[in-house]
PDB file of C-alpha atoms and ligand atoms in Angstrom:
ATOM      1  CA  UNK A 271       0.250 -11.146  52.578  1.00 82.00           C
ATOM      2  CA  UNK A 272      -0.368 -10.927  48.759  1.00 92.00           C
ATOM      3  CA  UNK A 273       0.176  -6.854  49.479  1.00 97.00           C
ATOM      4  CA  UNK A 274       1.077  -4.780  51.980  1.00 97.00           C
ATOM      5  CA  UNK A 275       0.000  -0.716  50.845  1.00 98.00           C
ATOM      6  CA  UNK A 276      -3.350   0.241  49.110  1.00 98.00           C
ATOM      7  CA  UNK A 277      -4.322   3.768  48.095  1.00 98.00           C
ATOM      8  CA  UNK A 278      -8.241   4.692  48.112  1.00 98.00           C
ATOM      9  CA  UNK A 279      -9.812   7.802  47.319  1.00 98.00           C
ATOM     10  CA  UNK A 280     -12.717   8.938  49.476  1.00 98.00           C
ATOM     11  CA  UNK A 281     -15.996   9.114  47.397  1.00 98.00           C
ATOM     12  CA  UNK A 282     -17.067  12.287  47.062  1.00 98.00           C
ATOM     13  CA  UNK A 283     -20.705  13.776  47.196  1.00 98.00           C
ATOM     14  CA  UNK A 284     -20.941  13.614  43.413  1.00 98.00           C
ATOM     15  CA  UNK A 285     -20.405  10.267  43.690  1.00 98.00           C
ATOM     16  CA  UNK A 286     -24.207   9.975  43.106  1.00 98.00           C
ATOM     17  CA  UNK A 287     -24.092  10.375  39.588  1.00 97.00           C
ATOM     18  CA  UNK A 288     -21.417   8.140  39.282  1.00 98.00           C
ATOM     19  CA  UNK A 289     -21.444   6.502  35.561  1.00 97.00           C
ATOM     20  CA  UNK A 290     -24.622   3.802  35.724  1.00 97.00           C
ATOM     21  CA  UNK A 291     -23.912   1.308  32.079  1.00 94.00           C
ATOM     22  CA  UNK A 292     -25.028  -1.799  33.416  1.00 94.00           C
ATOM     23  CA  UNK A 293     -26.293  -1.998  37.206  1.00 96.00           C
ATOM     24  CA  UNK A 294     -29.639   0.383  36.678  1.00 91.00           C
ATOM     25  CA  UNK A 295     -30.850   0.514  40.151  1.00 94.00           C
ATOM     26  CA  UNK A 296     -31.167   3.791  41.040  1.00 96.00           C
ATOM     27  CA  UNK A 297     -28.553   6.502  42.390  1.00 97.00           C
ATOM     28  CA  UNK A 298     -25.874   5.508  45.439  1.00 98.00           C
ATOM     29  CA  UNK A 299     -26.533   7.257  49.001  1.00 98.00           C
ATOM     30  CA  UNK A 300     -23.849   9.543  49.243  1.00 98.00           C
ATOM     31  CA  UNK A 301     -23.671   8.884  53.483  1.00 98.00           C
ATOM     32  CA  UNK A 302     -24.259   5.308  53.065  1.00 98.00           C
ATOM     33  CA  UNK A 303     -21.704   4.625  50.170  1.00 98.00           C
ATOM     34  CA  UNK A 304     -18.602   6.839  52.537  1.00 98.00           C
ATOM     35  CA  UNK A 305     -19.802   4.862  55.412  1.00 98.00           C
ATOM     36  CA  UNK A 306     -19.270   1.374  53.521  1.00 98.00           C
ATOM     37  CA  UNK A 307     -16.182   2.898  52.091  1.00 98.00           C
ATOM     38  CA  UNK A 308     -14.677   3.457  55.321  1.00 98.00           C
ATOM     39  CA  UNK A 309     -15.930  -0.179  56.421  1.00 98.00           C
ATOM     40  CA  UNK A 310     -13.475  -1.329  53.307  1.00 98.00           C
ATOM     41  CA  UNK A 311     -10.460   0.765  54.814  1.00 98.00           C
ATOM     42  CA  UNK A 312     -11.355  -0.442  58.387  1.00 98.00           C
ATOM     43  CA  UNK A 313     -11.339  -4.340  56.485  1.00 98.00           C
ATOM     44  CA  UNK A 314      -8.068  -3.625  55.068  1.00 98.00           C
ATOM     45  CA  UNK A 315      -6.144  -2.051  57.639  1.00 98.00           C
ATOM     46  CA  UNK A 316      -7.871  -4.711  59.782  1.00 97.00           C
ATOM     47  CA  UNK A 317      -6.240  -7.768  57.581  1.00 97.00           C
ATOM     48  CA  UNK A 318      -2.559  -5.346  57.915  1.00 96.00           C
ATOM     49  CA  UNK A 319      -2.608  -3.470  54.867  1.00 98.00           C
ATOM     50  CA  UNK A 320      -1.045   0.374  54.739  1.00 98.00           C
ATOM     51  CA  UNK A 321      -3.706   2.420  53.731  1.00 98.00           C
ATOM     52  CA  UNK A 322      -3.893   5.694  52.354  1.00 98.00           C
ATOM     53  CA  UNK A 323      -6.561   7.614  51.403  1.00 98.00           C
ATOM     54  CA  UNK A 324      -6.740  10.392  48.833  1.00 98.00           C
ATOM     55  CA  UNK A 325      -9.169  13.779  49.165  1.00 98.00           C
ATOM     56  CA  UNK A 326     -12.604  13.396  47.380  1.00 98.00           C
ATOM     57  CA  UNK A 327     -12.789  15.290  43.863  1.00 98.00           C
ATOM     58  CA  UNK A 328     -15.905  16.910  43.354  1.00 98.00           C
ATOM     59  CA  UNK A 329     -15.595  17.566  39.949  1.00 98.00           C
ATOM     60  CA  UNK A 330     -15.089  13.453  39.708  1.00 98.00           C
ATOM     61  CA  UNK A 331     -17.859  11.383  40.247  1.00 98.00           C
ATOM     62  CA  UNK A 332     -16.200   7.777  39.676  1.00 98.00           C
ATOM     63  CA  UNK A 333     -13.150   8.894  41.289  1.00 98.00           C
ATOM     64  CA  UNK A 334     -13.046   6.761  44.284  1.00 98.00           C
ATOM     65  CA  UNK A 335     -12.341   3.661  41.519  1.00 98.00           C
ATOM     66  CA  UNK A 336      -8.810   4.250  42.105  1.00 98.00           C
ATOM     67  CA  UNK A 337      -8.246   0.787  40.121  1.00 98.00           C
ATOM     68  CA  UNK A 338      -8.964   2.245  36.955  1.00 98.00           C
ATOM     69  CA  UNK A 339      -6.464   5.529  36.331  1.00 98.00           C
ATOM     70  CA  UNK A 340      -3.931   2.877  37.523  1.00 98.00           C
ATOM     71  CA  UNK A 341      -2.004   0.040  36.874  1.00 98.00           C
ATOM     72  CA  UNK A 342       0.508  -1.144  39.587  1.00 98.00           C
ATOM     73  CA  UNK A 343       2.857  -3.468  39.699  1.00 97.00           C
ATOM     74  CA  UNK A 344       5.612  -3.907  42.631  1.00 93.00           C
ATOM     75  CA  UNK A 345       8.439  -3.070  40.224  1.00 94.00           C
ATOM     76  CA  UNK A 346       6.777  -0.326  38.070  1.00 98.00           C
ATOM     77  CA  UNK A 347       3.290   1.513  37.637  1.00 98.00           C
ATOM     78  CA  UNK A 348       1.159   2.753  34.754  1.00 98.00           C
ATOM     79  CA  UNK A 349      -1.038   5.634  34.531  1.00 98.00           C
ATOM     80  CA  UNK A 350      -3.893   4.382  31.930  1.00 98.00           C
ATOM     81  CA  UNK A 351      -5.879   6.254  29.689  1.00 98.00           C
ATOM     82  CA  UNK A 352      -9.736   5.883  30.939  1.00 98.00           C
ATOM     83  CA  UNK A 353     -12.037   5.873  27.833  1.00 98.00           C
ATOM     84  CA  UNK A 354     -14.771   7.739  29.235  1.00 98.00           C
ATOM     85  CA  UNK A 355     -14.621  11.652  29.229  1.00 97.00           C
ATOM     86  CA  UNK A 356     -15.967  12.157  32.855  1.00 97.00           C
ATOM     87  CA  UNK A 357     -12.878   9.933  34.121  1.00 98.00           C
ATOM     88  CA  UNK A 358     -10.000  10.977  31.821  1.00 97.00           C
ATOM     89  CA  UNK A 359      -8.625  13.668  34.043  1.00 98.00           C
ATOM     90  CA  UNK A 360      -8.559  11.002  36.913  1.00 98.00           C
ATOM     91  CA  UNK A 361      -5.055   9.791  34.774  1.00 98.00           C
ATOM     92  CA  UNK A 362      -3.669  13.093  36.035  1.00 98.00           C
ATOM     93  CA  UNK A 363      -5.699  13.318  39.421  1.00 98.00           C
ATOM     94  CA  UNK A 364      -3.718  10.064  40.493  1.00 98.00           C
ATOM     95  CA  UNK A 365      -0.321  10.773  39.381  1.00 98.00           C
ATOM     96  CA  UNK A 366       0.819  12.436  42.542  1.00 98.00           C
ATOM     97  CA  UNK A 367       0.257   9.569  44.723  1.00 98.00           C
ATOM     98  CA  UNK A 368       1.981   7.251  42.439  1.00 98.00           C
ATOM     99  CA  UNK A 369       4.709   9.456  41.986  1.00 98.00           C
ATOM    100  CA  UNK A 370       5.221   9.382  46.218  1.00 98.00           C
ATOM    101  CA  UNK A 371       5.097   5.360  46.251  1.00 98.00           C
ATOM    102  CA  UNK A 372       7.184   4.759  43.029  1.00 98.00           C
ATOM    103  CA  UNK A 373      10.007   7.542  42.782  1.00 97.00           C
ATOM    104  CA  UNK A 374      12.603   5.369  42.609  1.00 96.00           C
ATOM    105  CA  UNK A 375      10.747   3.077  39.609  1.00 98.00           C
ATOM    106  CA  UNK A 376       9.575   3.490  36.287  1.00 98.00           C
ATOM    107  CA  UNK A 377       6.150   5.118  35.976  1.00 98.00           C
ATOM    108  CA  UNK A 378       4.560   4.857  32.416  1.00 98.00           C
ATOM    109  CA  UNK A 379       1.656   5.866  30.381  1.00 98.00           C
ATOM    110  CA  UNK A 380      -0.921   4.819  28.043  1.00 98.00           C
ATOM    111  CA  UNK A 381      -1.529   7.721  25.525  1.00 98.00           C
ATOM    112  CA  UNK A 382      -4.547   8.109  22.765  1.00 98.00           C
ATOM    113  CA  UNK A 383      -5.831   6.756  20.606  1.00 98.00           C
ATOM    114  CA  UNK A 384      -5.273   3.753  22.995  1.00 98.00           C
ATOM    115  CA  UNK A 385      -7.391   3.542  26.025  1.00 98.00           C
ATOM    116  CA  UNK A 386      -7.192   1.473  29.248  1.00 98.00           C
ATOM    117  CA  UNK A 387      -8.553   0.941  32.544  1.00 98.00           C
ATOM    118  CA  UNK A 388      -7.314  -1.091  35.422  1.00 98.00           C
ATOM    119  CA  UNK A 389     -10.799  -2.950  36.251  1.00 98.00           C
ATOM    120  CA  UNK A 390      -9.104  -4.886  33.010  1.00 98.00           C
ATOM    121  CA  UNK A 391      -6.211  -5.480  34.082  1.00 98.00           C
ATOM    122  CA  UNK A 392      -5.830  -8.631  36.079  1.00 98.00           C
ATOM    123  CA  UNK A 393      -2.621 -10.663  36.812  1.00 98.00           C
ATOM    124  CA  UNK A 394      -2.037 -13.903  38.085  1.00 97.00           C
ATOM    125  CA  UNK A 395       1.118 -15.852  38.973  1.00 92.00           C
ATOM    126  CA  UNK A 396       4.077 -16.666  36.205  1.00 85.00           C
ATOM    127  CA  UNK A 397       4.169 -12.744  35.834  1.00 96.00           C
ATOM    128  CA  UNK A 398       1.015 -13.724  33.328  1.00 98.00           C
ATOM    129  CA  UNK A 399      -1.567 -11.025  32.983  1.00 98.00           C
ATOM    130  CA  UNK A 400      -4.813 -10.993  31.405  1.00 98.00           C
ATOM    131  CA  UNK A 401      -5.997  -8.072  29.812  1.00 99.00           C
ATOM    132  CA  UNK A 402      -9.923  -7.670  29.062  1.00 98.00           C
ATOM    133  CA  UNK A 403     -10.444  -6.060  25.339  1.00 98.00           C
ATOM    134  CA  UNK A 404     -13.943  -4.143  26.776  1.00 98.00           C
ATOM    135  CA  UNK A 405     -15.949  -0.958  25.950  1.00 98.00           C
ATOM    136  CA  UNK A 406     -13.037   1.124  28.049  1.00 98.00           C
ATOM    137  CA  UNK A 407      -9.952  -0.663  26.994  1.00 98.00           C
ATOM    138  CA  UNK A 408      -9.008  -1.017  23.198  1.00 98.00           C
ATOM    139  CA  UNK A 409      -6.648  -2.612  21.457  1.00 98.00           C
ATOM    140  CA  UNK A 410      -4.325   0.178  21.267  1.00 98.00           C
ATOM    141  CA  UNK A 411      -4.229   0.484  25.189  1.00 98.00           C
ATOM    142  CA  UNK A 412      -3.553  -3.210  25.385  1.00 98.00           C
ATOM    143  CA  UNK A 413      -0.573  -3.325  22.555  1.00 98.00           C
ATOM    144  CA  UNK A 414       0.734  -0.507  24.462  1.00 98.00           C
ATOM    145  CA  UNK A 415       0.742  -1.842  28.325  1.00 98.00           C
ATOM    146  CA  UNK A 416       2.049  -5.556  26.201  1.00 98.00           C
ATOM    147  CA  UNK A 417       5.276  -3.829  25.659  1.00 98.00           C
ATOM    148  CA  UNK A 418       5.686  -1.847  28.631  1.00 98.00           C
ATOM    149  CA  UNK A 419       4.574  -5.416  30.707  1.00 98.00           C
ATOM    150  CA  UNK A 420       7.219  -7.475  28.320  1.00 98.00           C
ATOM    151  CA  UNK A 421      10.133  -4.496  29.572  1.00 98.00           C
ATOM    152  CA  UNK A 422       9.765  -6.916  33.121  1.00 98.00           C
ATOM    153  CA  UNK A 423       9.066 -10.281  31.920  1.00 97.00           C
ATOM    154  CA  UNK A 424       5.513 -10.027  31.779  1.00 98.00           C
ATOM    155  CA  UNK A 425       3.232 -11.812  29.304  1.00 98.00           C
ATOM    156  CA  UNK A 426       0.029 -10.202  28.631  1.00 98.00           C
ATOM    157  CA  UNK A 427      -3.036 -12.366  27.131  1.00 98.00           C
ATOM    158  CA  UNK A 428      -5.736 -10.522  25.787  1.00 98.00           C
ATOM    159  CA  UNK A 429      -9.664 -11.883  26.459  1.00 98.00           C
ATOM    160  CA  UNK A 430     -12.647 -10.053  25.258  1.00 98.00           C
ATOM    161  CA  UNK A 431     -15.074  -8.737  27.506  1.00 98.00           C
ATOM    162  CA  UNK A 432     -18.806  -8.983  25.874  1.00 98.00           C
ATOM    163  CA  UNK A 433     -21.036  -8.967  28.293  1.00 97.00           C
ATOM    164  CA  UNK A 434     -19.243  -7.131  31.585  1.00 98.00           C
ATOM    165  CA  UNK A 435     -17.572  -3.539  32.317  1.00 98.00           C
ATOM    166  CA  UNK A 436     -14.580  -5.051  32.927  1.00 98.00           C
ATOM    167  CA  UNK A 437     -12.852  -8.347  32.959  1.00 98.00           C
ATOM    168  CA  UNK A 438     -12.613  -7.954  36.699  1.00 98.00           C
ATOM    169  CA  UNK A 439     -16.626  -7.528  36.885  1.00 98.00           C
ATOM    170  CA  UNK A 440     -16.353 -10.855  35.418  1.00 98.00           C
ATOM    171  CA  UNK A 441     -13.745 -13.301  37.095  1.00 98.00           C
ATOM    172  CA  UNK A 442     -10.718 -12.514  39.371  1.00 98.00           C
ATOM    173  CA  UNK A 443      -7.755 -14.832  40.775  1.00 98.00           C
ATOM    174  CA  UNK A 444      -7.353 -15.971  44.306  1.00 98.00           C
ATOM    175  CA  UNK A 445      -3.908 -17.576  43.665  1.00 97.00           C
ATOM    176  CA  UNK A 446      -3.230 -21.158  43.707  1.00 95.00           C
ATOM    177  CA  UNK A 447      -4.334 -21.202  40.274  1.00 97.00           C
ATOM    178  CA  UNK A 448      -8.503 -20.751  41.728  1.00 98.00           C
ATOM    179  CA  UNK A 449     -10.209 -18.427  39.594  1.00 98.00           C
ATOM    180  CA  UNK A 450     -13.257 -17.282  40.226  1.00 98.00           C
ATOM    181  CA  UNK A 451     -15.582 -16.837  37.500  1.00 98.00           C
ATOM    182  CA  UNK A 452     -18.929 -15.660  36.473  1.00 98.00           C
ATOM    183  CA  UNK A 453     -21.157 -15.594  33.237  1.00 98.00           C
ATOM    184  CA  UNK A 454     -19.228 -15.319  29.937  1.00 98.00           C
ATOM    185  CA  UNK A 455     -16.044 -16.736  31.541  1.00 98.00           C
ATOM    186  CA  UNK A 456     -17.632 -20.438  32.946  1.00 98.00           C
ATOM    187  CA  UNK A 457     -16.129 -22.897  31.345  1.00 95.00           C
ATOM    188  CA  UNK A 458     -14.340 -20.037  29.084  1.00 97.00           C
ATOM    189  CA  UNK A 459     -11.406 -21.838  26.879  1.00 97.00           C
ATOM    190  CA  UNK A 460      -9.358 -18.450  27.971  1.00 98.00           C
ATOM    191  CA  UNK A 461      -9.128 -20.146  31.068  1.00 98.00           C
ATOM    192  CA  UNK A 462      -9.455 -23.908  31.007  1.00 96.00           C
ATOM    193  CA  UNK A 463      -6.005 -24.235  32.955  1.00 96.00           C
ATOM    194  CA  UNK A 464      -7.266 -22.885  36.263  1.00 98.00           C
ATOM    195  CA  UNK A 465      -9.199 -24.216  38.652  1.00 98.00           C
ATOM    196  CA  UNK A 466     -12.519 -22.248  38.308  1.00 98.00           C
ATOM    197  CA  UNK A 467     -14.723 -21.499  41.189  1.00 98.00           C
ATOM    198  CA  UNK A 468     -18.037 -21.093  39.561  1.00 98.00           C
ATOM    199  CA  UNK A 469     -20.368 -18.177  40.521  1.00 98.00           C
ATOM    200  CA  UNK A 470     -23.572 -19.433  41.397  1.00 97.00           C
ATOM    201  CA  UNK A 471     -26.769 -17.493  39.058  1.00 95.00           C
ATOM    202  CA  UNK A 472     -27.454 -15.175  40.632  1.00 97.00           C
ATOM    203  CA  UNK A 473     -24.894 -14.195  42.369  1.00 98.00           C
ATOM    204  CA  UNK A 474     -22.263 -12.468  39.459  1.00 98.00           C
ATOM    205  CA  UNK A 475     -21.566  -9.437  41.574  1.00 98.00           C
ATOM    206  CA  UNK A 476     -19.543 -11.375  44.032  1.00 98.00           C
ATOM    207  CA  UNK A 477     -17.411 -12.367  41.498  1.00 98.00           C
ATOM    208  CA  UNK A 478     -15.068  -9.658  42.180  1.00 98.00           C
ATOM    209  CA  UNK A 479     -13.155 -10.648  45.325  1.00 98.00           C
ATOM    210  CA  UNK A 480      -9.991  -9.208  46.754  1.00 98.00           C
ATOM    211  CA  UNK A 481      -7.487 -11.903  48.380  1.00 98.00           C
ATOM    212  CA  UNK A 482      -5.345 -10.135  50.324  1.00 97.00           C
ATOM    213  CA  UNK A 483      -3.128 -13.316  50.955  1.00 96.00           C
ATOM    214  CA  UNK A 484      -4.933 -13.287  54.798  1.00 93.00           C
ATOM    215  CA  UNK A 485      -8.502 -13.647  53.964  1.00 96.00           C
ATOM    216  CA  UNK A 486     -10.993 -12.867  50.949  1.00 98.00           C
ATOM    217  CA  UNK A 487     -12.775  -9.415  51.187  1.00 98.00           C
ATOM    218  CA  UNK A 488     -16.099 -10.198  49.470  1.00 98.00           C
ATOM    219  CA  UNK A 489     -19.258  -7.613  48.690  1.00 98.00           C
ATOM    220  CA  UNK A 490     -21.928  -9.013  51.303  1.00 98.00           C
ATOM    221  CA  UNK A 491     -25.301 -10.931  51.209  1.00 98.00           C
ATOM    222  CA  UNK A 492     -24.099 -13.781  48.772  1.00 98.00           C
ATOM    223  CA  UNK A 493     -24.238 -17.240  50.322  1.00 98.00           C
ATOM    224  CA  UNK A 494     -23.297 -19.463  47.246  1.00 98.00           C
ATOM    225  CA  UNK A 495     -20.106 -17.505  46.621  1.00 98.00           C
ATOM    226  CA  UNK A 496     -19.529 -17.039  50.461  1.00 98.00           C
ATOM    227  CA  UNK A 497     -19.610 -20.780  50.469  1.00 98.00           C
ATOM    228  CA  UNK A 498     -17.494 -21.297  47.522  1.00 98.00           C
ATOM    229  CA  UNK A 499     -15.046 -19.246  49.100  1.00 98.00           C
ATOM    230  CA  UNK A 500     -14.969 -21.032  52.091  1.00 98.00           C
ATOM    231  CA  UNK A 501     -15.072 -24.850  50.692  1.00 98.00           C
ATOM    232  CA  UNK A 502     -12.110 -23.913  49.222  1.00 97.00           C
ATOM    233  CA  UNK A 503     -10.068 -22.902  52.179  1.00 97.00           C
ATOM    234  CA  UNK A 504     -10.437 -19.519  52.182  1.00 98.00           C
ATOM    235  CA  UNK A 505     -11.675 -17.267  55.033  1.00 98.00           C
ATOM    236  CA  UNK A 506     -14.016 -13.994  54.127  1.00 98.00           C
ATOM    237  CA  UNK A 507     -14.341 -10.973  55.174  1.00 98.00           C
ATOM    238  CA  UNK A 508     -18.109  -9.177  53.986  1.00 98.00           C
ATOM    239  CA  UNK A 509     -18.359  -5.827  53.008  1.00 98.00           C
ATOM    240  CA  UNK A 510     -21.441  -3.990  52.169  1.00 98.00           C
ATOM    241  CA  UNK A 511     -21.419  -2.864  48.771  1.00 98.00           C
ATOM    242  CA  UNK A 512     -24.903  -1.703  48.147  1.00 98.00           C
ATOM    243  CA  UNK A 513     -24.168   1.675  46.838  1.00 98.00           C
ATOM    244  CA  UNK A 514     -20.966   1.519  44.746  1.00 98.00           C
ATOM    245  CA  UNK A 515     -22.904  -1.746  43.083  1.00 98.00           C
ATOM    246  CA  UNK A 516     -25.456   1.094  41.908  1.00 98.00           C
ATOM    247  CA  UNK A 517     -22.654   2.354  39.364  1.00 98.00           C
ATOM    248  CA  UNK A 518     -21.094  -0.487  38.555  1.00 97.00           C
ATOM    249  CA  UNK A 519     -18.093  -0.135  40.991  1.00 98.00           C
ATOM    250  CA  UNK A 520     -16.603  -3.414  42.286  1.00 97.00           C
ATOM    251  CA  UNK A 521     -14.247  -4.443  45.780  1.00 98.00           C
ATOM    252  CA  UNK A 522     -11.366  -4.257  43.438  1.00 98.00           C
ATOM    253  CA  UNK A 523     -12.443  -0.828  42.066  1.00 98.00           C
ATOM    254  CA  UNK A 524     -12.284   0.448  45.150  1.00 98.00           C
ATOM    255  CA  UNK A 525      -8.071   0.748  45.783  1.00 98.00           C
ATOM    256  CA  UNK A 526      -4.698   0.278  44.817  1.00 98.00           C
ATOM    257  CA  UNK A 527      -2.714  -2.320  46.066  1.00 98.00           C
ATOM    258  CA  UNK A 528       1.227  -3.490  46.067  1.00 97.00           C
ATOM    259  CA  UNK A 529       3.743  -3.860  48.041  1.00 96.00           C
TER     260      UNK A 529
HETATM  261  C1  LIG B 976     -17.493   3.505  35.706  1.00 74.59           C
HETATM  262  O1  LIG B 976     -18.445   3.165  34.982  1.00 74.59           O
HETATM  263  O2  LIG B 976     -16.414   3.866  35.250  1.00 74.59           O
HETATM  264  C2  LIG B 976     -17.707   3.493  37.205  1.00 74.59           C
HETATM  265  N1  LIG B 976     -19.048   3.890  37.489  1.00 74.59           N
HETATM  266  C3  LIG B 976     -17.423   2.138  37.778  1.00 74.59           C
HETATM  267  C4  LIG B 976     -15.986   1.726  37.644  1.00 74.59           C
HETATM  268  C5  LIG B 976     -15.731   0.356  38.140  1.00 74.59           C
HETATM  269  N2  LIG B 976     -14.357   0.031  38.065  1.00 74.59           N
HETATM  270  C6  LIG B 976     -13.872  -1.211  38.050  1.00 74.59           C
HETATM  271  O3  LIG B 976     -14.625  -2.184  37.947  1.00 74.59           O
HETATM  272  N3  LIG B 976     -12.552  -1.358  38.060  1.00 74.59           N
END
């Protein structure tokens, strides 16, 4: 097992108007979306992950993207600094439940003017992690979490993020060095030393993958990447992501997860 706890937080009902910047088809299903949600728990806990799940937040639409008030690490955690107004009280809104799972490590936090989300944050092995400069995270935020990340021996590279929400929407790692990638990072010279799985066209959304070290969970209905997946030794697990696609949410998005 690459992890063995996640934390998720139930969408709640406002979850409908959910921030929509790129996807632009239409409002989630409140029932359907906490239906698939608990599918993704029921995935997890199926593959042997601890999960815990959080109370909705009405007052939060994008709330139940636990990945992006978050950064954690098994050795330490970071509360970011979300750029958008309508998720910036999420920082604070997640604190408690890191505080439970890392009492006896360091918790930090990325303060203004720098800003941060986790959907950017994505590490591989070598303690190496890449850091997607996007609309949400600056370069403030990412000079910050460098020397925070360098206080345990992590190196952070920093890749822009031009055409995606986050560098996550755009590529993630499956270990082994296999990176799966998408549009603006095919071929990308940010990542010429990994083995990249290319996204077929068409299929970009199933970029974003979660490996949980005993199987890939993958957003359903996307043969070419299913098959990717699978040429390359990996078994999947489908999840139907229909309505958190609608605002630009992601499998990663979706929890928290360390050991
Ligand atoms: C947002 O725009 O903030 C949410 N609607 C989607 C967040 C997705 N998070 C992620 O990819 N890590």
């Amino acid at each position: 097992m690459l992890f063995t706890k996640a934390i998720v937080r139930t969408p709640a009902k406002s979850v409908i108007n959910g921030i929509d910047d790129y996807a632009n088809e239409g409002k989630p299903d409140y029932q359907l979306a906490l239906k698939e949600h608990h599918d993704y728990v029921a995935t997890l806990t199926k593959l042997g992950v601890a999960v815990t799940t959080l109370k909705p937040l009405e007052d939060y639409p994008d709330s139940c993207f636990v990945e992006d008030p978050a950064v954690v690490f098994d050795d330490f955690a970071v509360i970011t600094n979300p750029a958008r107004s309508t998720r910036q009280k999420e920082r604070e809104l997640i604190r408690p439940a890191i505080e439970h799972f890392y009492a006896d490590k360091q918790i930090f936090a990325i303060t203004s003017p720098g800003t941060l989300e986790g959907g950017d944050v994505m590490p591989v092995d070598n303690d190496l992690i890449y850091v997607g400069r996007s609309a949400r995270t600056n370069r403030a935020g990412i000079d910050q979490f460098t020397k925070i990340a360098a206080k345990f021996g992590k190196t952070v590279k920093m890749v822009p993020v031009k055409q995606v929400l986050h560098l996550k929407t755009g590529t993630t790692y499956m270990g082994n060095n296999k990176l799966l990638v998408s549009g603006e990072y095919i071929d990308s010279p940010y990542f010429k030393d990994f083995d990249q799985l290319r996204v077929p066209a068409g299929e970009d959304y199933a970029v974003n993958c979660i490996n949980t070290g005993n199987g890939v969970i993958m957003p359903a209905g996307f043969p070419g990447v299913k098959g990717l997946l699978t040429d390359n030794g990996f078994t999947t697990h489908e999840i139907n992501m229909s309505e958190f696609s609608k605002i630009d949410g992601g499998l990663t998005c979706l929890s928290l997860r360390f050991n």
